[in-house]
Short mmCIF file of C-alpha atoms in Angstrom, two decimals:
data_model
loop_
_atom_site.label_atom_id
_atom_site.label_comp_id
_atom_site.label_asym_id
_atom_site.label_seq_id
_atom_site.Cartn_x
_atom_site.Cartn_y
_atom_site.Cartn_z
CA MET A 1 -41.94 24.18 20.27
CA CYS A 2 -39.71 24.70 17.24
CA ILE A 3 -39.05 21.90 14.81
CA ARG A 4 -36.14 22.09 12.35
CA ASP A 5 -35.71 19.68 9.52
CA ARG A 6 -32.32 18.09 9.29
CA CYS A 7 -31.15 15.75 6.56
CA LEU A 8 -28.45 13.28 7.55
CA ILE A 9 -26.46 12.04 4.56
CA SER A 10 -23.64 9.53 4.73
CA ALA A 11 -20.83 9.36 2.21
CA VAL A 12 -17.69 7.28 2.33
CA ALA A 13 -14.57 8.08 0.30
CA MET A 14 -11.69 5.62 0.16
CA ARG A 15 -8.55 5.24 -1.87
CA LYS A 16 -8.61 2.51 -4.45
CA PRO A 17 -5.54 0.36 -3.83
CA GLU A 18 -5.59 -1.27 -7.27
CA TYR A 19 -4.05 1.79 -8.93
CA PHE A 20 -1.18 1.91 -6.42
CA VAL A 21 -0.69 -1.86 -6.38
CA TRP A 22 -0.19 -2.05 -10.14
CA ASN A 23 1.75 1.22 -10.48
CA VAL A 24 3.90 1.20 -7.32
CA VAL A 25 3.90 -2.13 -5.46
CA VAL A 26 4.39 -4.48 -8.41
CA PRO A 27 7.26 -2.44 -9.94
CA MET A 28 8.97 -2.11 -6.53
CA LEU A 29 8.65 -5.88 -6.01
CA ALA A 30 10.21 -6.37 -9.44
CA ILE A 31 13.11 -4.03 -8.54
CA ASN A 32 13.62 -5.94 -5.26
CA GLY A 33 13.57 -9.23 -7.14
CA MET A 34 16.12 -7.95 -9.62
CA ALA A 35 18.36 -6.90 -6.72
CA LEU A 36 18.40 -10.59 -5.77
CA GLY A 37 19.92 -11.20 -9.19
CA SER A 38 23.24 -10.03 -7.78
CA PHE A 39 23.52 -13.42 -6.05
CA VAL A 40 23.81 -15.07 -9.48
CA VAL A 41 27.14 -13.29 -10.03
CA ASP A 42 30.04 -15.20 -8.51
CA LYS A 43 31.13 -13.89 -5.10
CA THR A 44 34.73 -13.69 -6.30
CA GLU A 45 33.64 -10.81 -8.58
CA PRO A 46 32.44 -8.22 -6.06
CA ALA A 47 32.54 -5.34 -8.55
CA ASP A 48 30.11 -7.11 -10.88
CA ARG A 49 27.89 -8.10 -7.95
CA LEU A 50 27.83 -4.55 -6.65
CA SER A 51 27.11 -3.12 -10.08
CA VAL A 52 23.89 -5.16 -10.22
CA SER A 53 22.71 -4.23 -6.72
CA LEU A 54 23.75 -0.56 -6.96
CA THR A 55 21.94 -0.30 -10.29
CA MET A 56 18.81 -1.46 -8.46
CA VAL A 57 19.37 1.21 -5.78
CA LEU A 58 19.52 3.89 -8.48
CA THR A 59 16.48 2.40 -10.19
CA ALA A 60 14.52 2.43 -6.91
CA VAL A 61 15.50 6.05 -6.21
CA ALA A 62 14.50 7.14 -9.73
CA PHE A 63 11.22 5.25 -9.38
CA LYS A 64 10.50 6.87 -5.99
CA LEU A 65 11.13 10.33 -7.45
CA GLN A 66 8.79 9.53 -10.34
CA ILE A 67 5.89 8.27 -8.20
CA SER A 68 6.19 10.92 -5.49
CA SER A 69 4.21 13.37 -7.62
CA SER A 70 1.21 11.02 -7.72
CA LEU A 71 1.21 10.30 -3.98
CA PRO A 72 -0.47 12.63 -1.50
CA GLU A 73 1.75 14.68 0.79
CA LEU A 74 0.70 13.54 4.27
CA PRO A 75 2.29 14.21 7.68
CA TYR A 76 2.36 10.48 8.44
CA LEU A 77 3.54 7.30 6.71
CA THR A 78 0.92 5.35 4.79
CA SER A 79 1.14 1.61 4.18
CA LEU A 80 2.48 2.38 0.73
CA ASP A 81 5.19 4.68 2.16
CA LYS A 82 6.22 1.95 4.61
CA PHE A 83 6.35 -0.55 1.75
CA VAL A 84 8.58 1.69 -0.38
CA LEU A 85 10.88 2.42 2.58
CA SER A 86 11.15 -1.26 3.42
CA SER A 87 12.04 -1.91 -0.22
CA PHE A 88 14.91 0.57 0.07
CA LEU A 89 16.08 -1.13 3.27
CA PHE A 90 15.93 -4.52 1.57
CA ILE A 91 18.02 -3.35 -1.40
CA THR A 92 20.46 -1.66 0.98
CA ALA A 93 20.85 -4.94 2.89
CA VAL A 94 21.57 -6.73 -0.40
CA VAL A 95 24.26 -4.14 -1.20
CA LEU A 96 25.83 -4.58 2.25
CA GLN A 97 25.83 -8.35 1.86
CA ASN A 98 27.48 -8.00 -1.54
CA ILE A 99 30.20 -5.85 0.02
CA LEU A 100 30.79 -8.38 2.80
CA SER A 101 30.60 -11.43 0.52
CA THR A 102 34.33 -11.30 -0.20
CA GLU A 103 34.94 -12.18 3.47
CA MET A 104 32.43 -15.08 3.49
CA THR A 105 32.83 -18.71 2.60
CA GLU A 106 30.82 -20.16 -0.27
CA ASP A 107 28.41 -21.83 2.20
CA GLU A 108 27.86 -18.60 4.14
CA ASP A 109 27.16 -16.77 0.90
CA ASP A 110 24.63 -19.44 -0.12
CA ILE A 111 22.92 -19.17 3.28
CA CYS A 112 22.69 -15.39 2.87
CA LYS A 113 21.24 -15.83 -0.61
CA TRP A 114 18.48 -18.12 0.64
CA VAL A 115 17.78 -15.88 3.63
CA PHE A 116 17.29 -12.92 1.30
CA VAL A 117 15.09 -14.94 -1.06
CA SER A 118 13.02 -16.14 1.92
CA VAL A 119 12.66 -12.65 3.37
CA PHE A 120 11.66 -11.30 -0.04
CA GLY A 121 9.03 -14.04 -0.47
CA ALA A 122 7.69 -13.63 3.07
CA CYS A 123 7.41 -9.85 2.73
CA ALA A 124 5.69 -10.08 -0.66
CA LEU A 125 3.25 -12.64 0.73
CA GLY A 126 2.71 -10.51 3.86
CA TYR A 127 1.87 -7.46 1.76
CA LEU A 128 -0.57 -9.53 -0.30
CA VAL A 129 -2.29 -10.67 2.91
CA HIS A 130 -2.40 -7.02 4.07
CA LEU A 131 -4.14 -6.03 0.82
CA LEU A 132 -6.68 -8.84 1.15
CA GLN A 133 -7.42 -7.82 4.75
CA TRP A 134 -7.90 -4.25 3.58
CA ARG A 135 -10.48 -5.38 1.02
CA VAL A 136 -12.42 -7.24 3.74
CA ARG A 137 -12.24 -4.22 6.08
CA ARG A 138 -13.44 -2.00 3.24
CA LYS A 139 -16.54 -4.15 2.72
CA HIS A 140 -17.26 -4.07 6.47
CA ILE A 141 -16.89 -0.28 6.55
CA LEU A 142 -19.27 0.16 3.65
CA ALA A 143 -21.75 -2.24 5.25
CA SER A 144 -21.53 -0.48 8.64
CA VAL A 145 -22.61 2.84 7.14
CA GLY A 146 -25.36 1.22 5.09
CA MET A 147 -23.64 1.61 1.74
CA GLU A 148 -23.01 -1.99 0.83
CA GLY A 149 -25.47 -1.62 -2.06
CA GLY A 150 -24.19 1.80 -3.06
CA HIS A 151 -22.70 2.84 -6.33
CA LEU A 152 -18.96 3.41 -6.48
CA VAL A 153 -18.01 6.68 -8.14
CA ASN A 154 -14.43 7.05 -9.38
CA LEU A 155 -12.87 10.37 -8.48
CA SER A 156 -9.41 11.66 -9.36
CA ASN A 157 -6.09 10.24 -8.11
CA GLY A 158 -7.32 6.75 -7.28
CA ILE A 159 -10.13 7.79 -4.91
CA GLU A 160 -13.59 6.33 -5.02
CA ALA A 161 -16.75 7.48 -3.26
CA CYS A 162 -19.75 5.34 -2.45
CA THR A 163 -23.17 6.89 -2.88
CA THR A 164 -26.65 5.56 -2.24
CA ASP A 165 -30.08 6.74 -3.25
CA LEU A 166 -31.75 8.63 -0.44
CA GLY A 167 -34.91 6.82 0.52
CA ALA A 168 -37.53 7.76 3.10
CA GLY A 169 -35.51 5.96 5.74
CA LYS A 170 -32.49 8.19 5.14
CA ILE A 171 -34.14 11.52 5.99
CA TYR A 172 -34.63 12.23 9.70
CA PRO A 173 -36.31 15.45 10.77
CA GLU A 174 -35.36 16.15 14.40
CA LYS A 175 -36.49 18.61 17.03
CA ALA A 176 -34.03 21.27 18.05
CA ASP A 177 -33.97 19.93 21.63
CA GLN A 178 -32.66 16.55 20.36
CA SER A 179 -35.77 14.62 21.33
CA PRO A 180 -36.66 11.55 19.23
CA ALA A 181 -37.33 12.06 15.56
CA VAL A 182 -40.76 13.27 14.51
CA ALA A 183 -42.18 12.12 11.22
CA PRO A 184 -42.86 14.99 8.82
CA THR A 185 -46.42 15.72 7.87
CA SER A 186 -47.11 16.09 4.19
#
C-alpha cells in the first residue's frame, strides 16, 4: 500500500474596501451631494441650474476616467461599479428634473427637491449598511476557514491575504486511495 504525503494549506485573499471607500465612494457621494446644490438656484433661472448639474456630470465623468485605471477589469459588475453607475443615473435624473423645472409649480419643484434629497440619503445609508454587512461576512469567512487568528498581509492594489502559522493540526498526510488520514511516523 502506497502512502503519499499531502499538505493542505488554506489561504484567503480579499479586497480591502477601505481604500475604495475613501478614494471612490466618498468622492462620488460628494459629487452627488453637490449635484443637489442645483436646487438652491431659483427655478426661474434654468440655465444657472443646469450649469451646476451639468458641471457635476462632467466632474463625475472625469472622476470615473481617473479611477478606472485603479479598478480591475472584470467581465461582471462589482458593487463598486454598480455604485458608480447608480451615481451617474442619480446625477442624470437631477439634470432631467432641472430641465423640466421650468414647467413645474414652485410646490412641485420643492417636492422634487425633497424626493432627491431623500433618495440621496437613503442610498448613502444603504451603501453604508452594505459595507457593514460585508465586514461581518468577511469575519465569518475568515472564521470558517480557520483564519480568524491569522495575520493580514497587505498586497498591492487594495488586496489583503490572511495567513496562519502551520501547526501540527494543519498538515494531513493521506493515503492515495483516499482512506482516512494516517499519522506520520517520525
